[in-house]
Coordinates of C-alpha atoms in Angstrom, one line a residue:
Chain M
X118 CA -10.3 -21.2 -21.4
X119 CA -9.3 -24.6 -20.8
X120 CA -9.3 -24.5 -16.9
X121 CA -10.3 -28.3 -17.1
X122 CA -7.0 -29.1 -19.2
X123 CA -5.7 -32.3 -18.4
X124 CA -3.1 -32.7 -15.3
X125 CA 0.1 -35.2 -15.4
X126 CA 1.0 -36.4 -12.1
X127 CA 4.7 -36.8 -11.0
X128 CA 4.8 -40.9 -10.2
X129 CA 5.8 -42.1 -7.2
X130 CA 6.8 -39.0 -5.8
X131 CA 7.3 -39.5 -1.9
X132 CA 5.7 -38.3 1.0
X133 CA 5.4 -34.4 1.6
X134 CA 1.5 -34.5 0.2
X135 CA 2.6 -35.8 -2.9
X136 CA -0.7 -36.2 -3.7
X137 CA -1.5 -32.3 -3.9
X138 CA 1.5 -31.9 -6.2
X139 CA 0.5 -32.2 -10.2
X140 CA 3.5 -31.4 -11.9
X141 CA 3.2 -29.6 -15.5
X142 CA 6.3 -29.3 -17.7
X143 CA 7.2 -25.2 -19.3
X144 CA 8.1 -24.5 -22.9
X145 CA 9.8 -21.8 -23.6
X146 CA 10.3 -21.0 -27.2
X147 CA 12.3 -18.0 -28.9
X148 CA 11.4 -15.5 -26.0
X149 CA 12.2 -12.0 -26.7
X150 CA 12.0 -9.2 -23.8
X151 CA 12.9 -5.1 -24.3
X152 CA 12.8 -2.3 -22.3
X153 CA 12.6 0.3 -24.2
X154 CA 15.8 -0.5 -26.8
X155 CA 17.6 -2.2 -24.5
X156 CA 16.3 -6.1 -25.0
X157 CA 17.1 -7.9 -22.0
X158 CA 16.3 -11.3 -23.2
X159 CA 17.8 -12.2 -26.7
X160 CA 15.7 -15.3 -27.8
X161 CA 15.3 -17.9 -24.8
X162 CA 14.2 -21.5 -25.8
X163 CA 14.1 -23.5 -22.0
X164 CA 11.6 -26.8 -21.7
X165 CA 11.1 -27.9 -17.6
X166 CA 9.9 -31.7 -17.7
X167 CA 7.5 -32.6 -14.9
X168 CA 8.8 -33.0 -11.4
X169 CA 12.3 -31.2 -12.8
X170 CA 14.0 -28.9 -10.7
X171 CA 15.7 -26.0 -13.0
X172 CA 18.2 -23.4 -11.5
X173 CA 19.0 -20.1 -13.3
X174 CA 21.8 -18.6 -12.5
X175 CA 23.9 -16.1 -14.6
X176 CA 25.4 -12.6 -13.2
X177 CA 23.1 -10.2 -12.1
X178 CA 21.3 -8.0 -14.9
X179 CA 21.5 -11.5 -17.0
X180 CA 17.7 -11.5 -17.8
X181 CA 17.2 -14.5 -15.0
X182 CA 14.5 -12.7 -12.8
X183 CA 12.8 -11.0 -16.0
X184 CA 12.9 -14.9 -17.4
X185 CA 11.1 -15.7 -14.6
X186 CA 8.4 -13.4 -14.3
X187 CA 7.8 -13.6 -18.0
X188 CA 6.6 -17.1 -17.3
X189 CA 4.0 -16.0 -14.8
X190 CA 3.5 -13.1 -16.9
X191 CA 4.4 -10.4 -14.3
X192 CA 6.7 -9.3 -17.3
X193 CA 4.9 -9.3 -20.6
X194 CA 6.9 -10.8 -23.6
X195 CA 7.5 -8.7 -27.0
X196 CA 8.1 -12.1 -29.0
X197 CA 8.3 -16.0 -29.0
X198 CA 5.9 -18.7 -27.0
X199 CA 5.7 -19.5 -23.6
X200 CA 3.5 -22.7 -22.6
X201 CA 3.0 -23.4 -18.9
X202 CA 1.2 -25.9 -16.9
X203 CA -1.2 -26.3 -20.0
X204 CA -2.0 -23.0 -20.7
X205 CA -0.2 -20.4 -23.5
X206 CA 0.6 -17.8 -21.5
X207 CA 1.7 -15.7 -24.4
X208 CA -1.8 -16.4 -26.3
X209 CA -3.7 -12.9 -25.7
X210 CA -6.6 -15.3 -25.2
X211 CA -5.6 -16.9 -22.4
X212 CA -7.2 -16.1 -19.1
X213 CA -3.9 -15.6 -16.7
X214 CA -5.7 -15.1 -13.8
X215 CA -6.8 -18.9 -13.6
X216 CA -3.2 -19.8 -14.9
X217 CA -1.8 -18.6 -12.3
X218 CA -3.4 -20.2 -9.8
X219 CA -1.4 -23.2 -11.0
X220 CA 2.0 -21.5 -10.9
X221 CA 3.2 -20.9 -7.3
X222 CA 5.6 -17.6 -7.3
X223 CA 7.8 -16.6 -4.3
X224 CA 9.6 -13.1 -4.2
X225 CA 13.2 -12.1 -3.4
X226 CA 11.3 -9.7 -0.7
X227 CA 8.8 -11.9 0.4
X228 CA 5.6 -9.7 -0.1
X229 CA 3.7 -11.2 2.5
X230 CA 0.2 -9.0 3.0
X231 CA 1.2 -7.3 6.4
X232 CA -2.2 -6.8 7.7
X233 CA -2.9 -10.1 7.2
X234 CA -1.7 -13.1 10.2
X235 CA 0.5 -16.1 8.2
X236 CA -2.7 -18.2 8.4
X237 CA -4.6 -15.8 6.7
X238 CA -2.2 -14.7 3.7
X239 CA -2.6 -18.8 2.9
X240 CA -6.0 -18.8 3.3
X241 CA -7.0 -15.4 1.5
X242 CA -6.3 -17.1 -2.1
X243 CA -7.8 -19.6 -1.5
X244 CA -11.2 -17.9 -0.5
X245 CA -11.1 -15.0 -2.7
X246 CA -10.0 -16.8 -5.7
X247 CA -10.7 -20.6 -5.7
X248 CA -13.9 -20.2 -3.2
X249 CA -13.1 -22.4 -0.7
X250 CA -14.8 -22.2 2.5
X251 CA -13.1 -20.2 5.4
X252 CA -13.0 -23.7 7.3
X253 CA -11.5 -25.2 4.5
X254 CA -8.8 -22.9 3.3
X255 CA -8.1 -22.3 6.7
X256 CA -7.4 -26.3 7.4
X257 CA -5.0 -26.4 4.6
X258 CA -3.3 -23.4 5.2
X259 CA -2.5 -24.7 8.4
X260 CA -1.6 -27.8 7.2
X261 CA 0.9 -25.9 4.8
X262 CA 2.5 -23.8 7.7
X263 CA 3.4 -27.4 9.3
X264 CA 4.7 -28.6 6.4
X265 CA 7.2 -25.6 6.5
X266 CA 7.8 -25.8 9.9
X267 CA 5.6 -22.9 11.1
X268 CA 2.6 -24.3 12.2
X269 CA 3.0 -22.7 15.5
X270 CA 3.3 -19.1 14.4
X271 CA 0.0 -19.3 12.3
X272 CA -1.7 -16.4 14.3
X273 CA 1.8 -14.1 13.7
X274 CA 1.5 -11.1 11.4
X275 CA 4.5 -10.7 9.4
X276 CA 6.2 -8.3 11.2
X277 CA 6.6 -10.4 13.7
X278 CA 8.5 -12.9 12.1
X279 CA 12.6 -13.4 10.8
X280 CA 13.0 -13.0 7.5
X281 CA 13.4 -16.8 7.0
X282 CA 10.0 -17.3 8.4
X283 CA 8.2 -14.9 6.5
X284 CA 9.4 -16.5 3.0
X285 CA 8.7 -20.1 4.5
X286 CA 5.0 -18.7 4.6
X287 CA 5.5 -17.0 1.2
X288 CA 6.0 -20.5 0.4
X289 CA 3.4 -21.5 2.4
X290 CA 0.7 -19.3 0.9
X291 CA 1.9 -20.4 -2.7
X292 CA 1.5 -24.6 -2.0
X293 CA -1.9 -23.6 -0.3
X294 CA -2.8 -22.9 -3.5
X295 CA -2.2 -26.2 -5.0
X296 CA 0.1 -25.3 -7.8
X297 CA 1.8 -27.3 -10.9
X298 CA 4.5 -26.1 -10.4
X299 CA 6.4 -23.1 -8.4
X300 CA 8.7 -19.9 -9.5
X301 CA 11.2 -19.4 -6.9
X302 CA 12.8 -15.2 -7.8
X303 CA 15.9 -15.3 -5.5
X304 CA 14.2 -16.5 -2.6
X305 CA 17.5 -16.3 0.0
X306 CA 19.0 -12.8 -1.5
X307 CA 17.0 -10.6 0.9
X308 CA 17.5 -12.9 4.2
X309 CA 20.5 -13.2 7.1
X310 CA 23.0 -15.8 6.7
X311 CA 21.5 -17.8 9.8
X312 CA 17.7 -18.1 8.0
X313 CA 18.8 -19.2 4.5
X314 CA 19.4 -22.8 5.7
X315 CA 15.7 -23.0 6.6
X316 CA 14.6 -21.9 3.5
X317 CA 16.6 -23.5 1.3
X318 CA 15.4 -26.7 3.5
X319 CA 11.7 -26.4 3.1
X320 CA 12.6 -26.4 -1.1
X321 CA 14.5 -29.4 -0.8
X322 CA 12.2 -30.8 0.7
X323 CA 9.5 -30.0 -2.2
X324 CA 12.1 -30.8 -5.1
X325 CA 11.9 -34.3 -3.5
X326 CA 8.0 -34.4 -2.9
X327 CA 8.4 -34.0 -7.2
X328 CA 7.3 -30.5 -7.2
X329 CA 8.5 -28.7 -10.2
X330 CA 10.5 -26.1 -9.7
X331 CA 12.4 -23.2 -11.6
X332 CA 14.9 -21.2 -9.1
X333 CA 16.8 -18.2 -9.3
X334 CA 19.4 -18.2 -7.2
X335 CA 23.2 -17.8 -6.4
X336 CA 23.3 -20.8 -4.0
X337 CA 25.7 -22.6 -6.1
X338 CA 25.8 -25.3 -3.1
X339 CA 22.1 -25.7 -3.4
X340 CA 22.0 -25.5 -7.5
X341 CA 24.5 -28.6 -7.5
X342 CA 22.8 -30.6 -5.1
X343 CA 19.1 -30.5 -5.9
X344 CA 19.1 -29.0 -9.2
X345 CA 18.0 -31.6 -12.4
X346 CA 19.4 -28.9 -14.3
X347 CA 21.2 -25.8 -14.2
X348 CA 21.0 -23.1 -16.8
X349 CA 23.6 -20.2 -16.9
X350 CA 22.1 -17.0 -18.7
X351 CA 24.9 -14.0 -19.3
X352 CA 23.6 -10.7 -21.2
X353 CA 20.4 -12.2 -22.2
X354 CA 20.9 -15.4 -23.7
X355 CA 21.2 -19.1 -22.6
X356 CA 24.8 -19.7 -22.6
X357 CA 25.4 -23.3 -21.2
X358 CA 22.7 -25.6 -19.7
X359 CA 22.6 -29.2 -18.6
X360 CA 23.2 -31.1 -15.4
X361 CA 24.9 -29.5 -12.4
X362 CA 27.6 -31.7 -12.5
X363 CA 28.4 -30.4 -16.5
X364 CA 27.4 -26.9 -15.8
X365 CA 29.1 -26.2 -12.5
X366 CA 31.3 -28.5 -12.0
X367 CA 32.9 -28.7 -15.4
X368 CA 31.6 -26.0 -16.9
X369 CA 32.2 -25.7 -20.9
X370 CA 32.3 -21.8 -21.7
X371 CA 34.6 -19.3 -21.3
X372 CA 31.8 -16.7 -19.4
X373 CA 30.7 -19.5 -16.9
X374 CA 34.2 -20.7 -16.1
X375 CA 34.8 -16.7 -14.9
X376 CA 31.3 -16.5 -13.2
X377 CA 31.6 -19.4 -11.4
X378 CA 34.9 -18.6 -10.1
X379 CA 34.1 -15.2 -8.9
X380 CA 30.6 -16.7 -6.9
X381 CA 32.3 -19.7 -5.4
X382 CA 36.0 -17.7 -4.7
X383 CA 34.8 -14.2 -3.5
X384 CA 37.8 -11.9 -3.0
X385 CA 39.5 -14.4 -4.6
X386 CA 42.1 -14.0 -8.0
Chain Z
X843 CA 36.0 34.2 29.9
X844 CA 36.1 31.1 27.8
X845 CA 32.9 29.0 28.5
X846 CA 33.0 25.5 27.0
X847 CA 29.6 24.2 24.4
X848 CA 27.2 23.2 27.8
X849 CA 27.8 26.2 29.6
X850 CA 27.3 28.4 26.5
X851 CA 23.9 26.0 26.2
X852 CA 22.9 26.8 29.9
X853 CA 23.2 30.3 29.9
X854 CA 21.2 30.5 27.0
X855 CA 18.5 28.3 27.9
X856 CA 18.5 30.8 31.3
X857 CA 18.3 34.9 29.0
X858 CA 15.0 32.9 27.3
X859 CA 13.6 32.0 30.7
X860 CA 14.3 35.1 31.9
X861 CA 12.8 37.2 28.9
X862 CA 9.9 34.6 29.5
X863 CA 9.2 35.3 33.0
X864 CA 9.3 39.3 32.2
X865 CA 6.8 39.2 29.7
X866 CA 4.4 37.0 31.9
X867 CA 5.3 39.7 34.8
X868 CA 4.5 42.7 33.0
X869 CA 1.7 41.2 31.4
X870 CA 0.0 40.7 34.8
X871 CA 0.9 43.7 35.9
X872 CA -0.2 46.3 33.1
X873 CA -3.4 44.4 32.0
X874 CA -6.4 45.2 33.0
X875 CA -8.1 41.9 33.8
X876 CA -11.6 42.6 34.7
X877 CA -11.7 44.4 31.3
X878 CA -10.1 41.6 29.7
X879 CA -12.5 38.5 31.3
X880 CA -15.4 41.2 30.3
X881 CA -15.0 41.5 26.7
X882 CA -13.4 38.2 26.3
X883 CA -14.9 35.4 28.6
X884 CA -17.7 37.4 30.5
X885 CA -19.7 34.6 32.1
X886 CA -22.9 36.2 31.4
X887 CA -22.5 36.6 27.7
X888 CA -21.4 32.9 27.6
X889 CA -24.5 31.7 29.6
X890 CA -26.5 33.6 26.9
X891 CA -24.7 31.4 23.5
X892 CA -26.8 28.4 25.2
X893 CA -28.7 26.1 24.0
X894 CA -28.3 27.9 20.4
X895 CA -24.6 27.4 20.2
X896 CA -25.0 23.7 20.0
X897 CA -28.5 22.9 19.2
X898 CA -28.2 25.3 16.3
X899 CA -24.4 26.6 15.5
X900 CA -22.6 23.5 16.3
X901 CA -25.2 20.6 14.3
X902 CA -25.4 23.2 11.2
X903 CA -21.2 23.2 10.8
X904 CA -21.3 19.4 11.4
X905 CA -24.4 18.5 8.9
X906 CA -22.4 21.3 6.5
X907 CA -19.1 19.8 6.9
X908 CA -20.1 16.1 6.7
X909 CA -22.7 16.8 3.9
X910 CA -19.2 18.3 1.5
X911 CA -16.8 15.7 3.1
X912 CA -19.9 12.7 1.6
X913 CA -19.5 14.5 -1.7
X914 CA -15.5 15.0 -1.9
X915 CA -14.9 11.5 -0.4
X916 CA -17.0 10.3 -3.5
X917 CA -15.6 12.9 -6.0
X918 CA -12.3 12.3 -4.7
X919 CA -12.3 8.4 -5.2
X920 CA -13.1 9.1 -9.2
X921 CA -10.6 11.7 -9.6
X922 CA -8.1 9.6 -7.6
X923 CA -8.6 6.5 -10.3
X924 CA -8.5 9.3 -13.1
X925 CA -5.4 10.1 -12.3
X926 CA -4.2 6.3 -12.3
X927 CA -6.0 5.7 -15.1
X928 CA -4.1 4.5 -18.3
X929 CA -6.3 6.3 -20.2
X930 CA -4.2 9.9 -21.1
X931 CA -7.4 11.6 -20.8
X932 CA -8.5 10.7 -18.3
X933 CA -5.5 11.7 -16.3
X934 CA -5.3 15.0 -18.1
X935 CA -8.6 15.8 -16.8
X936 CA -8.3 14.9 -13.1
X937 CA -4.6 16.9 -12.9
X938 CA -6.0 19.9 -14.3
X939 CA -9.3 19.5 -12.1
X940 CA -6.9 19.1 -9.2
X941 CA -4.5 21.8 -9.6
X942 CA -7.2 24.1 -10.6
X943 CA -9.3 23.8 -7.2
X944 CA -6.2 23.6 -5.2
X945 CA -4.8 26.7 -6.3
X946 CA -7.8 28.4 -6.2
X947 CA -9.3 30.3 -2.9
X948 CA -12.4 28.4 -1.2
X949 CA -13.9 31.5 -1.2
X950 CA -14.2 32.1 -4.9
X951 CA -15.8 29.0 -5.4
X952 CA -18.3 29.3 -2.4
X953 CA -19.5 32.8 -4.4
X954 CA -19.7 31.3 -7.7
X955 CA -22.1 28.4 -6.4
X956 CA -23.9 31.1 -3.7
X957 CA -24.4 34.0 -6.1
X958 CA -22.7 33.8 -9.2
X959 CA -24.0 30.4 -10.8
X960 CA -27.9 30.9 -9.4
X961 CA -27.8 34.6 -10.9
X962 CA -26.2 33.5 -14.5
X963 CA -28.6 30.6 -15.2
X964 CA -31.4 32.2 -13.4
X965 CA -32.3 29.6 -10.8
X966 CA -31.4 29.1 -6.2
X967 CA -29.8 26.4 -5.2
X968 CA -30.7 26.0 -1.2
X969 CA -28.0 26.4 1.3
X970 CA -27.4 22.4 1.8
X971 CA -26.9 21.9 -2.0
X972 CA -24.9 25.2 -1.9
X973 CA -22.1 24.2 0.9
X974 CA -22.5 20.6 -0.2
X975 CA -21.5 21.6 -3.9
X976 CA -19.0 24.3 -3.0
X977 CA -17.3 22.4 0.0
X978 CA -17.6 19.2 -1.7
X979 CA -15.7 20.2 -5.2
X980 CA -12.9 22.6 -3.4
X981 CA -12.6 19.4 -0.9
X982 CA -12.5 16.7 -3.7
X983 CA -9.3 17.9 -5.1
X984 CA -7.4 17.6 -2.1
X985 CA -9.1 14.2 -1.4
X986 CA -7.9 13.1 -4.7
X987 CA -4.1 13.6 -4.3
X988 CA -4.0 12.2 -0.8
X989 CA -6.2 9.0 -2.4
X990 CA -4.0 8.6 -5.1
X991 CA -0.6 8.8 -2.9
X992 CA -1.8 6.7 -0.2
X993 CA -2.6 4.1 -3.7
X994 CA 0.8 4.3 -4.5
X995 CA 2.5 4.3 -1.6
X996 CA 1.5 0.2 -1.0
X997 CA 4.6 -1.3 -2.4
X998 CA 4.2 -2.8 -6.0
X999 CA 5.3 -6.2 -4.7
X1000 CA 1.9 -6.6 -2.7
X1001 CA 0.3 -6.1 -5.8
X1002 CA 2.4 -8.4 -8.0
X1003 CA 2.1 -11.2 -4.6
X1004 CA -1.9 -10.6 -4.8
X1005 CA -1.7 -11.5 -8.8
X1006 CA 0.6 -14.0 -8.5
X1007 CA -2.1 -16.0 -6.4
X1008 CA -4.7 -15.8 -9.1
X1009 CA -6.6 -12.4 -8.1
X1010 CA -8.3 -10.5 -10.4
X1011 CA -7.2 -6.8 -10.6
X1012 CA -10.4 -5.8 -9.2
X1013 CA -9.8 -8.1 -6.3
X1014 CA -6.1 -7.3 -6.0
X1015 CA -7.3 -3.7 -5.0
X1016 CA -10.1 -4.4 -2.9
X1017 CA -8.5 -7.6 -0.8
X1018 CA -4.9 -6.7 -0.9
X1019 CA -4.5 -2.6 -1.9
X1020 CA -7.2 -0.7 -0.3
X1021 CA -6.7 -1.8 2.7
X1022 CA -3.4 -1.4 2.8
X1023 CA -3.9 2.6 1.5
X1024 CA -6.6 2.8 3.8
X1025 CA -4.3 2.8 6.9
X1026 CA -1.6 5.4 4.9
X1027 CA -4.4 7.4 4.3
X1028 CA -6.2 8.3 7.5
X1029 CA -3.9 10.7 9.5
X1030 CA -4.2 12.9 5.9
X1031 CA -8.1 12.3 5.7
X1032 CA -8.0 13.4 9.1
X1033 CA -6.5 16.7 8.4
X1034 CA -8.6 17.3 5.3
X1035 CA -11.5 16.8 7.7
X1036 CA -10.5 19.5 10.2
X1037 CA -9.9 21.5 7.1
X1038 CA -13.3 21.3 5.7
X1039 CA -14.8 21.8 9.0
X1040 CA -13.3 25.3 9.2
X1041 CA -13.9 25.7 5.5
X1042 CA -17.6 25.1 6.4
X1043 CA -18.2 28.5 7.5
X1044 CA -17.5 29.8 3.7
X1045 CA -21.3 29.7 3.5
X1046 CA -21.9 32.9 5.4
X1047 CA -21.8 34.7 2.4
X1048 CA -24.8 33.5 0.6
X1049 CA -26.8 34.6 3.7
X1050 CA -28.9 32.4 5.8
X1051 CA -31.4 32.8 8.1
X1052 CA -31.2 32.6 11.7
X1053 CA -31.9 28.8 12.0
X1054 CA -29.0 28.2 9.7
X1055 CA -26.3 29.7 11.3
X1056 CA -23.6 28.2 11.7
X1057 CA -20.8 28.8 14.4
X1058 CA -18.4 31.5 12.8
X1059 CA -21.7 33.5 11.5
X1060 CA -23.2 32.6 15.0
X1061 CA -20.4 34.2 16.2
X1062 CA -20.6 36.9 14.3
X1063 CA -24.2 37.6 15.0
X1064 CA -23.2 37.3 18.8
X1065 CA -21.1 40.4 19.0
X1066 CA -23.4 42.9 17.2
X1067 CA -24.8 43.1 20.7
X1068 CA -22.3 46.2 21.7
X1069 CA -22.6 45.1 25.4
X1070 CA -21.6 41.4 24.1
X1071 CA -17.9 41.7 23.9
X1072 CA -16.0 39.1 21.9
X1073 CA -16.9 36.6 24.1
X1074 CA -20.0 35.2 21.4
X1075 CA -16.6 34.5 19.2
X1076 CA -14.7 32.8 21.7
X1077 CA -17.5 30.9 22.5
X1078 CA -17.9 29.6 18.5
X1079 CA -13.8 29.3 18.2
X1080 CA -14.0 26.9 21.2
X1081 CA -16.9 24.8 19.8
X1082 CA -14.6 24.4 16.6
X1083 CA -12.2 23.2 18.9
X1084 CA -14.6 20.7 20.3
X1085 CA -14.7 19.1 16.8
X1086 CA -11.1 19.6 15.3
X1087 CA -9.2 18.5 19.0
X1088 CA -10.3 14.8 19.0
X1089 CA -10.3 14.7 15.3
X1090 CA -6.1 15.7 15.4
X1091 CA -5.9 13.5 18.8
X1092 CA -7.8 10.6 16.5
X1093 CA -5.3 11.3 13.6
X1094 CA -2.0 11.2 15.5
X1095 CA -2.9 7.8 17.2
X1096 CA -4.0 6.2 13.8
X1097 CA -0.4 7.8 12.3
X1098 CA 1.2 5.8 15.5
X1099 CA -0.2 2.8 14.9
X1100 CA 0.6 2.9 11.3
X1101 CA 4.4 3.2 11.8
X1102 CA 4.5 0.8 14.5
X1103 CA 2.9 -1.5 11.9
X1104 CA 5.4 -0.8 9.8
X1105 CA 8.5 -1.1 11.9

């Protein structure tokens, strides 16, 4: 279907290849997710404008990640409507393999393709499913590993690279693919302390190239600071969403006053 | 006397090399050795298993053995995918084919195809299609299960990464999966290889003529010379060697360089 659908572009983003970057707003309408009987996502309504960075965060076992991947479709829905960078991704017609080549995903573990060099898990995509030429894809995956401050390590396999590295490539591969807009699962859980600056650089960085971005994390520094909005899920539902400066600095309810506490004052009363 | 834990450890370690150095001792001692090389390694009788050892023995249990291991590899692949397959029966089939022809001897299914099969249905199958059928479906189960594990051994993240960036399933698998199994799987392969190779000389039962001997019937054929010895036998046993030796050296490196990759 509709691989031709029309494309906003974010205006007057800045620098950072803006002009790569076609930003898509997500509707999210009434999403319901079970396991089995245990229905981890109790009726989700979310909308992402173009060029917005969103944050989830919410205690763990909150239905963020499964939010996430239900997006993508890694997770299929039981109920409501999901609309992503043009396409219905909850429409049984839709073709999700040329969806998601317009929605950028990076893992909590990375899942870089270890037999692969970091040049070549940005250009592999690219050949295999857009059918660019080797000289191309490889051009712009190189250009991607600069732009994540790894172009010198393009010839390292994965194993021989810091955690921090091998998710700047993860994000690497994903921009190399030219996406509307990125899902970002926990990106900094799985790294040392010393890497997660890096990282957490690099999707700055994007946020203010006008990428659009959803992110689950529990940087609360980063959430307030480069978040448009912030969205706090507890037990399957959206319980407070709006600016950070509503959400986690004044937050409203009851179950994000205590969460908040316990994330920003660990050991604390 | 009290002895403390290395002492204990030391005299120990000395009573083994001790009984080890009587047995050698006596051994020397009571055998008779120019009985032993002559029924065992007699040069003449080795001198005699050449050319026919290799020119014959040795290229039939390799055409045997590779002509099975071409049928099981392919067998193997469809019963592998059965078994993943998210079509109930589909997988019924494949675990029952499976634990059938793993539980069951070689043997009985090298009869059945040899004898039993041609004399119930009335027709002869020739001794390539006979090992290649027998070796090949005996072989195939085992094939299956190490395909299907080496499968699902590639973490399900590399397959959620691959379809993240747009690839088909199809293309998942062949770019991003198979590969990746590949690697897990060869030290096993390996060992299913050396396997079929000595499964190969099953065939001797359906009988076959001189030109199709291979090297355990070779062997065998060897020694009904009285004056022979069982040096003919030692002679085939060691040309097994020659094949399963570099195949085990081959599938320890590969199992090296797989965990170093993984490190």
């Amino acid at each position: 279907m509709a691989d031709s659908t029309p494309r906003r572009r974010t205006a007057g983003a800045p620098d950072l290849h803006a002009e790569d970057i076609h930003a898509e707003d997500v509707t999210i309408t009434d999403l319901h997710k079970s396991y089995g009987d245990v229905e981890v996502l109790k009726g989700i309504d979310l909308t992402v404008a173009p060029g917005e960075v969103v944050c989830l965060i919410g205690p763990s076992g909150s239905g963020k990640s499964t939010l996430l991947r239900c997006i993508n479709v890694l997770e299929k829905a039981n109920a409501g409507t999901i609309e992503v960078a043009g396409y219905t991704a909850t429409d049984p017609d839709t073709d999700l393999d040329v969806m998601r080549r317009h929605v950028g995903m990076v893992f909590q573990h990375f899942n870089l393709f270890p037999q692969l060099t970091a040049l070549e898990n940005c250009s592999i995509a690219q050949r295999r499913v857009l059918g660019r030429e080797t000289g191309e894809a490889n051009r712009i995956s190189q250009d991607r590993l600069d732009m994540v401050g790894l172009g010198e390590l393009a010839d390292r396999y994965p194993d021989q690279l810091s955690g921090g590295q091998q998710q700047r490539v993860a994000i690497a591969r994903a921009l190399a693919m030219e996406p509307a807009l990125m899902l970002f699962d926990e990106p900094t859980s799985a790294l040392d302390p010393e890497t997660v600056g890096d990282v957490l650089r690099v999707m700055r960085e994007l946020a203010q190239a006008g990428m659009t971005m959803i992110v689950v994390t529990h940087e609360m520094a980063f959430a307030s600071e480069v978040a448009d909005k912030v969205v706090f899920m507890d037990g399957g539902v959206v319980v407070e969403q709006g600016p950070p400066s509503e959400v986690i600095r004044n937050p409203q309810h009851q179950r994000t006053q205590t969460f908040l506490s316990r994330v920003l004052h660990p050991g604390g009363l | 006397m009290a002895l403390n834990m290395r002492q204990r450890a030391r005299l120990s370690r000395g009573i083994q090399y001790a009984i080890f150095a009587i047995i050698v001792i006596v051994l020397i001692v009571v055998v008779d050795w120019k009985t032993f090389v002559d029924a065992f390694l007699n040069p003449k009788v080795i001198a005699e298993q050449f050319p026919g050892v290799l020119t014959i023995a040795l290229k039939n249990t390799i055409i045997y053995t590779a002509l099975g291991f071409v049928l099981a590899l392919a067998m193997g692949i469809v019963l592998a995918l059965m078994k993943i397959s998210s079509v109930g029966p589909y997988r019924w089939i494949a675990t029952g084919y499976i634990e059938f022809f793993r539980g069951v001897p070689a043997l009985i299914v090298f009869i059945a195809f040899g004898l039993g099969i041609p004399t119930a249905f009335g027709f002869s199958l020739n001794t390539y299609l006979t090992v290649m059928l027998s070796l090949g479906i005996v072989e195939s189960a085992y094939i299956a299960e190490t395909l299907r594990a080496g499968l699902q051994a590639v973490p399900r993240g590399q397959y959620e990464a691959a379809r993240s960036l747009g690839m088909t399933h199809t293309r998942a698998m062949i770019s991003i999966i198979i590969p990746q199994a590949f690697r897990i799987i060869l030290p096993p392969l390996t060992n299913e290889i050396i396997m079929m190779t000595k499964d190969s000389s099953l065939i001797f039962l359906v009988g076959l003529s001189a030109k199709q001997y291979e090297l355990a019937l070779f062997g065998q054929n060897g020694i009904t010379e009285p004056s022979a010895g069982l040096t003919p036998l030692v002679v085939s046993g060691a040309c097994y060697l020659v094949i399963t030796l570099p195949l085990g050296w081959l599938a320890r490196r590969f199992e090296a360089r797989t965990a170093k990759m993984r490190k």
